[in-house]
Coordinates of C-alpha atoms in Angstrom, one line a residue:
M1 CA -1.0 1.1 -25.5
I2 CA 0.7 -2.1 -24.2
V3 CA 2.0 -4.4 -27.0
L4 CA 1.2 -7.9 -26.1
A5 CA 4.0 -10.5 -25.9
A6 CA 2.1 -12.5 -28.6
A7 CA 2.7 -9.7 -31.1
F8 CA 6.4 -10.6 -31.2
V9 CA 7.7 -13.5 -33.2
P10 CA 10.8 -15.2 -31.6
A11 CA 13.8 -14.6 -33.7
A12 CA 14.7 -18.1 -35.1
D13 CA 18.4 -17.3 -35.4
A14 CA 18.9 -15.5 -32.1
T15 CA 20.9 -18.4 -30.6
T16 CA 24.1 -18.4 -32.6
Q17 CA 26.4 -17.8 -29.7
S18 CA 27.7 -20.5 -27.4
A19 CA 25.6 -20.9 -24.4
S20 CA 28.5 -21.1 -22.0
P21 CA 27.6 -18.8 -19.0
Q22 CA 29.0 -15.3 -19.4
R23 CA 26.8 -13.7 -16.8
P24 CA 25.1 -14.6 -13.5
I25 CA 22.1 -16.8 -14.0
P26 CA 19.0 -16.2 -11.7
Y27 CA 18.6 -19.2 -9.5
P28 CA 15.2 -20.3 -8.3
V29 CA 13.4 -18.5 -5.5
V30 CA 13.5 -20.6 -2.3
S31 CA 11.0 -19.5 0.3
P32 CA 12.0 -19.4 4.0
R33 CA 11.7 -22.6 6.1
A34 CA 8.8 -21.1 8.1
Y35 CA 6.9 -20.5 4.9
Q36 CA 7.5 -24.0 3.7
Q37 CA 6.3 -25.3 7.0
A38 CA 3.1 -23.3 6.5
V39 CA 2.6 -24.9 3.1
A40 CA 3.1 -28.3 4.6
A41 CA 0.6 -27.5 7.3
G42 CA -2.0 -26.5 4.7
T43 CA -2.3 -22.8 5.7
R44 CA -0.5 -21.7 2.5
S45 CA -0.3 -23.4 -0.9
T46 CA 2.0 -23.8 -3.8
T47 CA -0.5 -22.0 -6.0
G48 CA -0.3 -18.8 -3.9
A49 CA -3.8 -19.1 -2.6
P50 CA -4.6 -19.5 1.1
G51 CA -4.5 -23.2 2.0
P52 CA -7.5 -25.2 3.3
N53 CA -6.2 -24.8 6.9
Y54 CA -5.6 -21.1 6.7
W55 CA -6.4 -19.3 10.0
Q56 CA -5.9 -15.9 11.5
Q57 CA -6.5 -14.4 14.9
R58 CA -9.4 -12.0 15.7
A59 CA -9.9 -9.2 18.2
S60 CA -12.7 -7.0 19.3
Y61 CA -12.0 -3.6 20.8
T62 CA -14.4 -1.5 23.0
V63 CA -12.7 1.8 23.6
T64 CA -13.7 5.1 25.3
A65 CA -11.3 8.0 24.8
R66 CA -11.3 11.7 25.7
L67 CA -9.4 14.2 23.5
S68 CA -8.4 17.3 25.5
P69 CA -7.4 19.9 22.9
E70 CA -5.9 22.5 25.4
A71 CA -3.8 19.9 27.0
K72 CA -2.9 18.2 23.7
R73 CA -3.7 14.9 25.3
V74 CA -5.7 11.7 24.9
D75 CA -6.8 9.6 27.8
A76 CA -8.6 6.3 27.2
Q77 CA -9.8 2.9 28.4
A78 CA -10.0 -0.3 26.3
S79 CA -11.5 -3.7 26.7
I80 CA -10.0 -6.2 24.1
V81 CA -11.3 -9.7 23.5
Y82 CA -8.7 -11.7 21.7
V83 CA -9.6 -15.0 20.1
N84 CA -6.9 -17.6 19.5
A85 CA -7.9 -19.2 16.2
S86 CA -4.4 -20.8 15.8
P87 CA -3.6 -24.4 16.6
D88 CA -1.0 -23.2 19.1
T89 CA -1.1 -22.6 22.9
L90 CA 0.0 -19.1 23.7
P91 CA 1.5 -18.5 27.2
A92 CA 1.7 -14.7 26.5
V93 CA 0.1 -12.2 24.2
F94 CA 1.7 -9.1 22.7
L95 CA 0.4 -5.6 21.8
H96 CA 1.8 -2.6 20.1
L97 CA 2.2 0.7 22.0
L98 CA 3.2 2.7 19.0
Q99 CA 3.2 6.0 20.7
N100 CA 6.3 4.9 22.6
L101 CA 8.1 5.9 19.4
H102 CA 7.9 9.3 21.1
A103 CA 9.2 8.1 24.5
P104 CA 12.6 9.3 25.8
G105 CA 15.4 7.0 24.6
A106 CA 13.2 5.1 22.1
L107 CA 14.8 3.3 19.2
R108 CA 14.2 5.3 16.0
N109 CA 15.5 5.4 12.5
E110 CA 14.2 9.0 12.0
S111 CA 14.3 11.9 14.4
Q112 CA 11.0 12.3 16.3
E113 CA 9.4 14.7 18.8
V114 CA 9.7 13.4 22.4
T115 CA 6.4 13.6 24.3
G116 CA 6.8 10.9 26.9
G117 CA 5.1 8.1 25.1
V118 CA 2.4 5.9 26.5
E119 CA 1.4 6.2 30.2
L120 CA -0.1 2.9 31.3
T121 CA -2.2 3.2 34.4
R122 CA -4.0 -0.2 34.5
V123 CA -3.6 -3.6 32.8
T124 CA -6.0 -6.5 33.6
V125 CA -6.6 -10.0 32.3
H126 CA -10.1 -11.3 32.9
G127 CA -10.5 -8.5 35.5
R128 CA -7.4 -9.3 37.4
A129 CA -5.0 -6.4 37.7
L130 CA -1.4 -7.1 36.6
S131 CA 1.8 -5.5 37.6
P132 CA 5.0 -4.9 35.7
T133 CA 7.2 -8.0 35.8
Q134 CA 10.6 -9.0 34.6
G135 CA 10.2 -12.8 35.1
A136 CA 8.0 -15.7 34.2
L137 CA 5.2 -14.7 36.7
P138 CA 1.9 -13.3 35.3
G139 CA 2.3 -9.6 34.6
Y140 CA 3.2 -7.3 31.8
R141 CA 6.4 -5.8 30.4
V142 CA 7.0 -2.9 28.1
Q143 CA 10.0 -3.0 25.8
G144 CA 10.0 -0.1 23.5
T145 CA 6.9 -0.1 21.4
I146 CA 5.9 -3.7 22.5
L147 CA 3.7 -4.6 25.5
G148 CA 4.0 -8.2 26.5
V149 CA 1.4 -9.8 28.8
R150 CA 2.3 -13.1 30.4
L151 CA -0.9 -15.0 31.2
A152 CA -1.7 -16.9 34.4
Q153 CA -3.2 -19.6 32.2
A154 CA -2.0 -20.2 28.7
L155 CA -4.4 -19.3 25.9
L156 CA -5.5 -22.6 24.3
P157 CA -6.6 -23.0 20.7
G158 CA -10.2 -21.8 20.3
D159 CA -10.2 -19.9 23.6
S160 CA -10.2 -16.1 24.2
V161 CA -8.7 -13.7 26.7
R162 CA -10.1 -10.3 27.8
L163 CA -7.7 -7.6 28.4
S164 CA -8.5 -4.2 29.9
I165 CA -6.0 -1.3 29.6
D166 CA -6.1 2.3 30.7
W167 CA -3.6 4.7 29.2
G168 CA -2.9 8.2 28.1
F169 CA -0.4 10.2 26.1
V170 CA 0.5 13.7 25.0
V171 CA -0.2 14.1 21.3
P172 CA 2.9 15.0 19.3
Q173 CA 2.5 17.9 17.0
A174 CA 3.6 15.8 13.9
G175 CA 4.1 12.3 15.0
A176 CA 6.2 10.4 12.4
G177 CA 4.5 12.5 9.8
R178 CA 1.4 10.3 10.3
M179 CA -0.7 12.0 13.1
G180 CA -0.7 15.1 15.3
W181 CA -2.3 18.5 15.6
S182 CA -2.3 21.8 13.7
R183 CA -2.8 25.0 15.7
D184 CA -6.3 25.4 17.0
N185 CA -8.1 23.5 14.3
L186 CA -7.2 19.9 13.8
F187 CA -6.3 16.8 15.8
Y188 CA -5.6 13.7 13.7
I189 CA -5.1 10.8 16.1
A190 CA -3.6 7.6 14.8
Y191 CA -1.5 4.7 16.1
W192 CA -2.9 5.7 19.5
Y193 CA -4.2 2.6 21.3
P194 CA -2.8 -0.7 22.5
Q195 CA -3.2 -2.8 19.4
M196 CA -2.9 -6.6 19.3
A197 CA 0.2 -7.7 17.5
V198 CA -0.2 -10.1 14.6
Y199 CA 0.3 -13.8 15.4
D200 CA 0.3 -15.6 12.0
D201 CA 0.8 -19.0 10.5
V202 CA 4.3 -18.3 9.2
D203 CA 6.3 -16.4 11.9
G204 CA 4.0 -16.5 14.9
W205 CA 4.2 -13.2 16.8
Q206 CA 5.4 -10.3 14.6
I207 CA 6.7 -7.9 17.3
D208 CA 9.2 -5.8 15.4
Q209 CA 9.8 -2.5 17.0
Y210 CA 8.2 0.5 15.4
L211 CA 11.1 2.8 14.4
G212 CA 9.2 5.5 12.6
Q213 CA 10.0 4.7 8.9
A214 CA 8.4 1.4 7.9
E215 CA 4.8 1.3 8.8
F216 CA 2.5 -1.4 10.2
Y217 CA 1.3 -5.0 10.2
S218 CA -2.1 -5.2 11.8
G219 CA -4.8 -7.9 12.2
F220 CA -8.5 -7.5 11.2
A221 CA -10.8 -6.6 14.1
R222 CA -14.1 -5.2 15.3
Y223 CA -14.1 -1.7 16.9
D224 CA -16.7 -0.1 19.1
V225 CA -15.3 3.3 20.0
T226 CA -16.8 6.3 21.9
L227 CA -14.8 9.5 21.5
E228 CA -15.3 12.4 23.8
A229 CA -14.5 15.9 22.5
P230 CA -15.5 19.4 23.4
E231 CA -18.6 20.8 21.8
G232 CA -17.7 22.7 18.6
W233 CA -15.2 20.0 17.6
M234 CA -16.5 17.9 14.7
V235 CA -15.2 14.3 14.9
M236 CA -14.7 11.9 12.0
A237 CA -13.4 8.4 12.4
T238 CA -13.0 4.9 11.0
G239 CA -16.4 3.2 11.1
A240 CA -20.0 4.4 10.9
L241 CA -21.2 7.1 13.2
Q242 CA -24.0 5.6 15.4
N243 CA -25.4 8.7 17.0
A244 CA -25.4 11.5 14.4
D245 CA -28.6 13.0 15.8
E246 CA -27.0 13.4 19.3
V247 CA -23.9 15.2 18.2
L248 CA -24.8 17.1 15.0
P249 CA -27.4 19.8 14.6
A250 CA -30.5 18.8 12.6
G251 CA -29.5 20.9 9.6
V252 CA -26.1 19.3 9.4
V253 CA -27.6 15.8 9.7
Q254 CA -30.0 16.7 6.9
R255 CA -27.2 17.8 4.6
L256 CA -25.2 14.7 5.5
R257 CA -28.0 12.4 4.5
A258 CA -28.5 14.4 1.3
A259 CA -24.8 13.9 0.4
E260 CA -25.2 10.2 0.8
Q261 CA -27.7 10.3 -2.1
S262 CA -26.0 13.0 -4.2
D263 CA -23.6 12.6 -7.1
T264 CA -22.6 16.2 -6.7
V265 CA -21.1 18.0 -3.8
I266 CA -23.2 18.9 -0.7
H267 CA -21.6 21.5 1.7
V268 CA -22.3 19.7 4.9
L269 CA -20.4 22.2 7.0
R270 CA -20.2 25.8 5.7
A271 CA -18.2 28.7 7.0
E272 CA -21.3 30.0 8.8
D273 CA -21.8 26.6 10.5
L274 CA -18.6 26.5 12.4
G275 CA -18.7 26.7 16.2
P276 CA -20.7 25.1 19.1
G277 CA -24.4 24.8 18.4
T278 CA -23.9 25.1 14.6
A279 CA -21.1 22.6 13.7
T280 CA -22.0 20.4 16.6
R281 CA -24.8 20.3 19.2
R282 CA -24.2 21.8 22.6
A283 CA -23.9 19.7 25.7
P284 CA -24.5 20.6 29.3
S285 CA -21.1 19.3 30.3
G286 CA -19.4 20.9 27.4
W287 CA -18.4 17.5 26.0
L288 CA -20.0 15.4 23.3
R289 CA -19.7 11.6 22.9
W290 CA -19.2 10.4 19.3
H291 CA -19.9 6.7 18.9
F292 CA -18.4 4.8 15.9
M293 CA -18.5 1.1 15.0
A294 CA -16.4 -0.7 12.4
D295 CA -16.0 -4.4 11.6
N296 CA -13.3 -6.3 9.8
V297 CA -10.8 -3.4 9.7
R298 CA -7.2 -3.4 10.6
D299 CA -6.9 -0.1 12.4
F300 CA -8.8 2.8 13.8
A301 CA -8.1 6.5 13.5
F302 CA -10.0 9.7 14.1
S303 CA -9.9 13.5 13.5
A304 CA -11.4 16.4 15.4
T305 CA -11.7 19.8 13.6
R306 CA -13.4 23.1 14.6
Q307 CA -12.4 25.4 11.7
S308 CA -12.7 23.0 8.8
L309 CA -15.4 22.9 6.1
W310 CA -17.0 19.6 5.2
D311 CA -17.9 18.7 1.6
A312 CA -19.5 15.3 0.8
A313 CA -21.0 13.3 -2.0
R314 CA -21.6 9.7 -2.9
T315 CA -19.6 7.5 -5.2
P316 CA -20.4 4.2 -6.9
V317 CA -18.4 1.3 -5.6
G318 CA -19.8 -1.6 -7.6
D319 CA -22.1 -4.4 -6.6
R320 CA -21.2 -5.3 -3.0
N321 CA -24.0 -7.8 -2.3
G322 CA -24.5 -9.4 -5.7
D323 CA -28.0 -8.1 -6.3
G324 CA -27.1 -6.5 -9.7
A325 CA -27.5 -3.0 -8.4
A326 CA -24.8 -0.4 -7.9
D327 CA -23.8 0.3 -4.3
Y328 CA -22.4 3.6 -3.0
A329 CA -20.2 5.0 -0.3
R330 CA -19.9 8.6 1.0
V331 CA -16.7 10.6 0.3
D332 CA -15.8 13.5 2.6
A333 CA -13.4 16.4 2.1
I334 CA -12.7 18.2 5.4
Y335 CA -10.5 21.2 5.0
R336 CA -9.9 24.8 5.9
A337 CA -10.8 27.7 3.7
S338 CA -7.1 28.5 3.6
A339 CA -6.6 25.4 1.4
P340 CA -8.6 26.4 -1.7
R341 CA -7.4 23.6 -3.9
W342 CA -9.4 21.3 -1.6
R343 CA -12.6 22.6 -3.1
H344 CA -12.2 19.8 -5.6
A345 CA -11.0 17.2 -3.2
W346 CA -14.5 15.6 -2.9
R347 CA -14.4 15.0 -6.7
Y348 CA -10.9 13.5 -6.5
A349 CA -12.0 11.1 -3.8
Q350 CA -15.2 10.3 -5.7
H351 CA -13.3 9.3 -8.8
S352 CA -10.6 7.4 -6.9
I353 CA -12.9 5.2 -5.0
D354 CA -15.1 4.6 -8.1
F355 CA -12.1 3.8 -10.3
L356 CA -10.3 1.6 -7.8
S357 CA -13.4 -0.4 -7.1
R358 CA -13.6 -1.1 -10.9
W359 CA -9.9 -1.6 -11.4
T360 CA -9.4 -4.2 -8.6
E361 CA -12.9 -5.7 -9.1
I362 CA -13.2 -5.4 -5.3
P363 CA -16.0 -3.0 -4.3
F364 CA -15.0 -0.4 -1.6
P365 CA -16.6 -2.1 1.4
W366 CA -17.1 0.6 3.9
P367 CA -19.7 3.4 4.4
H368 CA -17.4 6.4 3.9
M369 CA -13.9 7.6 2.9
S370 CA -12.9 10.8 4.5
A371 CA -9.9 12.9 3.4
V372 CA -8.7 15.5 6.0
E373 CA -6.5 18.4 5.3
G374 CA -3.7 18.9 7.8
A375 CA -0.8 20.9 6.4
E376 CA 1.0 21.5 9.7
I377 CA 1.1 17.7 10.3
I378 CA 2.0 16.3 7.0
G379 CA 3.4 17.2 3.6
G380 CA 2.1 14.2 1.6
G381 CA -0.5 11.9 2.9
M382 CA -1.1 9.0 5.3
E383 CA -3.8 6.3 5.3
F384 CA -5.9 4.5 7.8
P385 CA -9.2 2.6 7.2
M386 CA -11.8 5.1 5.9
M387 CA -9.5 8.0 6.8
T388 CA -6.6 9.8 5.3
I389 CA -4.7 13.0 6.2
I390 CA -3.2 15.0 3.4
G391 CA -1.3 18.4 3.2
D392 CA -3.0 21.5 1.7
Y393 CA -1.2 21.4 -1.7
N394 CA -1.8 25.2 -2.1
S395 CA 1.6 25.7 -3.7
R396 CA 1.2 22.8 -6.2
G397 CA -1.0 22.2 -9.2
D398 CA -4.5 20.6 -8.9
S399 CA -3.2 17.4 -10.4
A400 CA -0.8 16.9 -7.5
L401 CA -3.7 16.9 -5.0
Y402 CA -5.5 14.4 -7.2
Y403 CA -2.4 12.2 -7.3
V404 CA -1.9 12.1 -3.6
T405 CA -5.6 11.5 -3.0
A406 CA -5.7 8.6 -5.4
H407 CA -2.6 7.2 -3.7
E408 CA -3.9 7.4 -0.2
L409 CA -7.3 6.0 -1.2
A410 CA -5.7 3.2 -3.1
H411 CA -4.3 2.1 0.2
M412 CA -7.9 1.1 1.2
W413 CA -7.3 -2.0 -1.0
V414 CA -3.7 -2.6 0.0
P415 CA -3.0 -2.9 3.0
M416 CA -6.5 -2.2 4.4
I417 CA -8.2 -5.1 2.6
V418 CA -5.2 -7.2 1.4
G419 CA -3.4 -7.2 4.8
V420 CA 0.3 -7.2 3.9
D421 CA 3.1 -6.8 6.4
E422 CA 4.2 -3.2 5.6
K423 CA 6.9 -3.2 8.2
R424 CA 9.0 -6.0 6.6
H425 CA 7.9 -5.8 3.0
A426 CA 6.8 -2.2 2.3
W427 CA 7.0 -2.9 -1.4
M428 CA 3.9 -5.1 -1.1
D429 CA 2.0 -2.1 0.1
E430 CA 3.5 1.1 -1.3
G431 CA 4.6 -0.4 -4.6
T432 CA 1.2 -1.9 -5.3
T433 CA -0.5 1.3 -4.3
S434 CA 1.7 3.5 -6.4
F435 CA 0.9 1.2 -9.4
N436 CA -2.8 1.4 -8.7
E437 CA -2.6 5.2 -8.3
N438 CA -1.0 5.5 -11.7
Q439 CA -3.8 3.6 -13.3
A440 CA -6.4 5.9 -11.7
R441 CA -4.4 8.9 -13.0
K442 CA -4.6 7.6 -16.5
E443 CA -8.4 7.7 -16.5
F444 CA -8.7 11.1 -14.7
Y445 CA -5.9 12.8 -16.7
P446 CA -5.7 10.8 -20.0
G447 CA -2.7 11.2 -22.3
P448 CA 0.5 11.2 -20.4
D449 CA 2.3 8.0 -19.4
H450 CA 1.6 8.1 -15.7
D451 CA 3.8 5.0 -15.1
D452 CA 6.9 6.8 -16.3
G453 CA 7.4 9.0 -13.2
D454 CA 8.1 5.9 -11.0
R455 CA 10.2 4.4 -13.8
Q456 CA 12.4 7.4 -14.0
R457 CA 12.8 7.7 -10.2
Y458 CA 13.8 4.1 -10.0
L459 CA 16.3 4.4 -13.0
A460 CA 17.9 7.5 -11.6
V461 CA 18.8 5.7 -8.4
A462 CA 19.7 2.5 -10.1
R463 CA 22.2 4.3 -12.4
L464 CA 23.9 5.7 -9.3
G465 CA 24.1 2.2 -7.7
L466 CA 22.3 3.5 -4.5
E467 CA 19.3 1.1 -4.4
G468 CA 18.9 -1.8 -2.0
E469 CA 17.3 -5.2 -2.6
M470 CA 13.5 -5.0 -2.4
M471 CA 13.3 -8.2 -0.3
R472 CA 15.5 -6.6 2.3
W473 CA 13.4 -5.8 5.4
S474 CA 12.2 -2.3 5.0
D475 CA 13.6 -0.9 8.3
Y476 CA 17.1 -2.1 7.2
Q477 CA 17.3 -0.4 3.9
Y478 CA 20.4 1.6 3.3
P479 CA 20.3 5.3 4.3
G480 CA 19.4 7.7 1.5
P481 CA 17.0 6.9 -1.4
A482 CA 17.1 3.1 -1.0
Y483 CA 13.9 2.9 1.1
G484 CA 11.8 5.0 -1.2
V485 CA 13.0 3.2 -4.4
A486 CA 12.6 -0.3 -2.9
S487 CA 9.2 0.5 -1.5
Y488 CA 7.5 2.8 -4.0
S489 CA 9.0 3.4 -7.5
K490 CA 10.8 0.1 -8.3
P491 CA 7.9 -2.3 -7.3
A492 CA 5.4 -0.1 -9.2
T493 CA 7.7 -0.1 -12.2
L494 CA 8.1 -3.9 -12.0
L495 CA 4.3 -4.4 -12.1
V496 CA 4.3 -2.4 -15.4
A497 CA 7.2 -4.5 -16.7
L498 CA 5.3 -7.7 -15.7
R499 CA 2.2 -6.5 -17.5
G500 CA 4.3 -5.8 -20.5
L501 CA 5.9 -9.3 -20.2
L502 CA 2.6 -11.2 -19.8
G503 CA 0.2 -9.0 -21.7
D504 CA -2.7 -7.0 -20.3
E505 CA -5.3 -9.8 -20.0
M506 CA -3.0 -12.4 -18.4
F507 CA -1.5 -9.9 -16.0
L508 CA -4.9 -8.6 -14.8
K509 CA -6.1 -12.1 -14.3
A510 CA -3.2 -13.0 -12.1
Y511 CA -3.1 -9.6 -10.3
R512 CA -6.8 -9.7 -9.5
T513 CA -6.6 -13.3 -8.4
Y514 CA -4.0 -12.4 -5.9
L515 CA -6.0 -9.4 -4.6
H516 CA -9.2 -11.5 -4.3
N517 CA -7.5 -14.5 -2.7
W518 CA -5.9 -12.4 0.0
S519 CA -8.7 -10.0 0.8
Y520 CA -8.9 -9.8 4.6
K521 CA -6.0 -12.1 5.0
H522 CA -2.2 -11.8 5.3
P523 CA -0.2 -12.6 2.1
R524 CA 3.6 -13.0 2.0
P525 CA 5.8 -12.3 -0.9
W526 CA 5.9 -15.9 -1.9
D527 CA 2.1 -16.0 -2.1
F528 CA 2.3 -13.1 -4.6
F529 CA 5.1 -14.9 -6.6
S530 CA 3.3 -18.3 -6.6
T531 CA -0.1 -16.7 -7.7
F532 CA 1.5 -15.3 -10.8
N533 CA 3.3 -18.6 -11.5
A534 CA 0.1 -20.6 -11.1
V535 CA -2.3 -18.3 -13.0
T536 CA 0.1 -17.8 -16.0
G537 CA 1.3 -21.4 -16.0
Q538 CA 4.9 -20.1 -16.2
D539 CA 7.8 -20.4 -13.9
L540 CA 8.7 -16.8 -13.4
S541 CA 11.4 -17.5 -10.8
W542 CA 13.9 -15.7 -13.0
F543 CA 11.9 -12.5 -12.8
W544 CA 11.3 -12.6 -9.1
R545 CA 15.0 -13.5 -8.4
T546 CA 16.3 -10.8 -10.8
W547 CA 14.2 -7.9 -9.8
Y548 CA 13.0 -8.6 -6.2
Y549 CA 16.1 -10.2 -4.6
E550 CA 18.9 -8.4 -6.6
T551 CA 19.8 -4.9 -7.7
W552 CA 20.7 -6.0 -11.2
T553 CA 19.9 -3.6 -14.0
L554 CA 18.7 -4.0 -17.5
D555 CA 20.7 -2.6 -20.4
Q556 CA 19.9 -4.0 -23.9
A557 CA 21.6 -2.6 -27.0
V558 CA 21.4 -2.8 -30.8
V559 CA 25.1 -3.2 -31.6
S560 CA 25.0 -3.4 -35.4
V561 CA 22.8 -4.0 -38.4
N562 CA 24.6 -5.8 -41.2
A563 CA 23.1 -5.9 -44.7
G564 CA 23.1 -9.0 -46.9
T565 CA 26.1 -10.8 -48.4
A566 CA 26.6 -12.0 -51.9
S567 CA 25.3 -15.4 -51.0
S568 CA 22.3 -14.0 -49.1
P569 CA 21.6 -10.5 -50.5
R570 CA 18.2 -10.2 -48.9
E571 CA 19.3 -11.2 -45.4
T572 CA 20.1 -8.7 -42.6
V573 CA 21.7 -9.6 -39.4
I574 CA 20.9 -7.5 -36.3
V575 CA 23.3 -8.0 -33.4
V576 CA 21.8 -7.4 -30.0
E577 CA 23.8 -7.4 -26.7
D578 CA 22.5 -7.7 -23.2
R579 CA 25.0 -5.5 -21.3
G580 CA 23.3 -5.5 -17.9
L581 CA 22.7 -8.4 -15.5
A582 CA 18.9 -8.4 -15.5
P583 CA 17.6 -10.7 -18.2
M584 CA 14.4 -9.7 -20.1
P585 CA 13.1 -10.5 -23.6
A586 CA 14.6 -8.2 -26.2
R587 CA 11.7 -7.0 -28.4
L588 CA 12.8 -5.5 -31.7
H589 CA 10.7 -3.3 -33.9
I590 CA 12.3 -3.2 -37.3
T591 CA 11.4 -0.6 -39.9
L592 CA 12.2 -1.1 -43.6
E593 CA 12.8 1.6 -46.2
N594 CA 9.5 0.9 -47.9
G595 CA 7.6 1.6 -44.6
D596 CA 6.9 -2.0 -43.6
T597 CA 7.7 -3.1 -40.1
I598 CA 8.7 -6.4 -38.6
D599 CA 8.6 -7.4 -34.9
R600 CA 11.1 -10.0 -33.6
E601 CA 11.9 -11.1 -30.0
V602 CA 15.0 -12.5 -28.5
P603 CA 13.4 -14.7 -25.8
V604 CA 14.6 -14.4 -22.3
E605 CA 15.7 -18.0 -22.4
R606 CA 18.6 -16.8 -24.6
W607 CA 20.0 -14.7 -21.7
L608 CA 19.1 -17.3 -19.1
S609 CA 21.4 -19.7 -20.9
G610 CA 24.3 -17.4 -20.0
A611 CA 24.7 -15.6 -23.3
T612 CA 25.1 -11.9 -23.6
R613 CA 24.8 -11.6 -27.4
A614 CA 22.3 -12.7 -30.0
D615 CA 22.1 -12.4 -33.8
V616 CA 18.6 -11.8 -35.2
R617 CA 18.3 -12.6 -38.9
I618 CA 15.6 -11.3 -41.1
T619 CA 14.9 -11.7 -44.8
A620 CA 13.1 -8.8 -46.6
N621 CA 12.8 -7.1 -50.0
S622 CA 13.6 -3.7 -48.6
P623 CA 16.6 -2.5 -46.6
V624 CA 16.4 -2.0 -42.8
V625 CA 16.5 1.7 -41.8
R626 CA 15.7 1.6 -38.1
V627 CA 15.8 -0.9 -35.3
E628 CA 14.5 -0.2 -31.8
I629 CA 14.3 -2.4 -28.6
D630 CA 11.1 -2.0 -26.5
T631 CA 9.4 0.8 -28.4
V632 CA 6.7 1.1 -25.8
G633 CA 9.2 1.5 -23.0
V634 CA 7.7 -0.8 -20.5
F635 CA 10.9 -2.5 -19.5
P636 CA 13.2 -0.3 -17.2
D637 CA 16.4 -0.1 -19.3
V638 CA 19.0 2.1 -17.7
D639 CA 20.4 3.3 -21.0
R640 CA 17.9 3.7 -23.8
S641 CA 20.3 5.6 -26.0
N642 CA 21.7 2.3 -27.2
N643 CA 18.3 0.8 -27.8
V644 CA 17.9 2.4 -31.2
W645 CA 19.9 2.0 -34.4
V646 CA 19.2 4.3 -37.4
R647 CA 20.7 3.9 -40.9
R648 CA 22.9 6.9 -41.7

């Protein structure tokens, strides 16, 4: 249970010390100049909502790709229509060639398999072939993971450009822990196509190199993708399968349709179904063409399996269209018989999508959510729209597989709906998702404090002084645990602390307002900060500065409890010290000898005045026998041993 802030009465005498500064005072958050210019232009706002002039670019991809399992290779052609919705004239456009992470000599912050990277064989603009260029002439240039295309005619506001690109690459076995292949069963293909870089209203082109650690920043687009794979290989992908009757046998289609209407598992592919003619249809050429379409998604990934079972069921997602009736999506678990814990994976996915739709109040918007087991590729999990790959988890408890499933599926809301920049501010993605995961865990496994794991991971690193500032760009975090703490455990912990600070109702109002306002858009950290300031009606700059920009820690202590004097026999003075640099309210739960309890709060303004000590005075008919700071443990105090005083 979360104790609301209103339950604590400010201690009237908690300001007896001089307010001369004895500690650093959090100064206001000042957004970057580029963000301030966006506010002035009306694309952002001081309330954290998108401004009236907000815009974002759009792209439409038509892709045909062939997966050659024996050669471990993908060859493909894409036609991309890119619409310039900005007010700016663009002399060039930029795309990501993320597979160049695996090219010889590529910049990386983690070791990676070298496969050769992307092999470009054709680049055209409006049908005109381009050549590599180093100068200002129309042409293209590859620099690491970025493809720049200089246009013969600059792209004016409101106009579009059509790019055609042919390419191929050798599939790495475990590419950055996010895609690859496992023996003779699975190909999971991700970050595999030339993808338009984001051009936004704050920074223009975001063309940071992909170094392997920090993830992606992608625009929302439409995809029409045809995937060629040998018969016997079952393909699943982002989007809705358009030609199930052409690629799947009648019995498999029948079971798939049944799963879309079933609250309990349907075994769509069983062990006896595996192979050409049973798992998939046969084809005279030996190849099947799988056609998928998706709209308003920020990426596209696919899997191909030939030894995996396929379980499916439906899950409620809320009311998508406002007609008052529940809508549903299909959840899939695709796994080998050698991963027996996955027999429950459909149920884990079913609950995760259901819960997260309710928790965020944003219904899951797509037709399916597919979890694919790939132990040789990944140990944890990795997300893409409607698709995730997760390890087998045979050596761990069932709860661990639920946890990672809830986490990866929570990514469907952030960053797949709320399109944050994971590359620069991973905390906006992973931290929010870890927090959402923990809320799902509370419903599926009630009882434990599922927020505490992230809190303890953060505190362990904070005590060692090894963390980096959360607002530091993610690719530039210090070596060691700093990236994980700044991206996952600390931001998740801060959302719990913020909920404790504001109370459940106010927190959820601000949190959901942020998620709704930025659905299918691109928020920045200052949009998040401003949303909470505006919704709560409070200036929380001290909180953002303290926790997001600094590595200050919280350490509040009960120093002494002094019973009454001859002149005031019923008065007790409780001395509280703030020994860390991070200011937070000090919430005292005071227990009297007769069993009564009193709650008092040293407001954060006490510490913001520069003080490090406060006297809390109470008058009671019974002696004080115990005083504890933050009994519910929602604030991340690095030393809770000094939070409690007990009468001896």
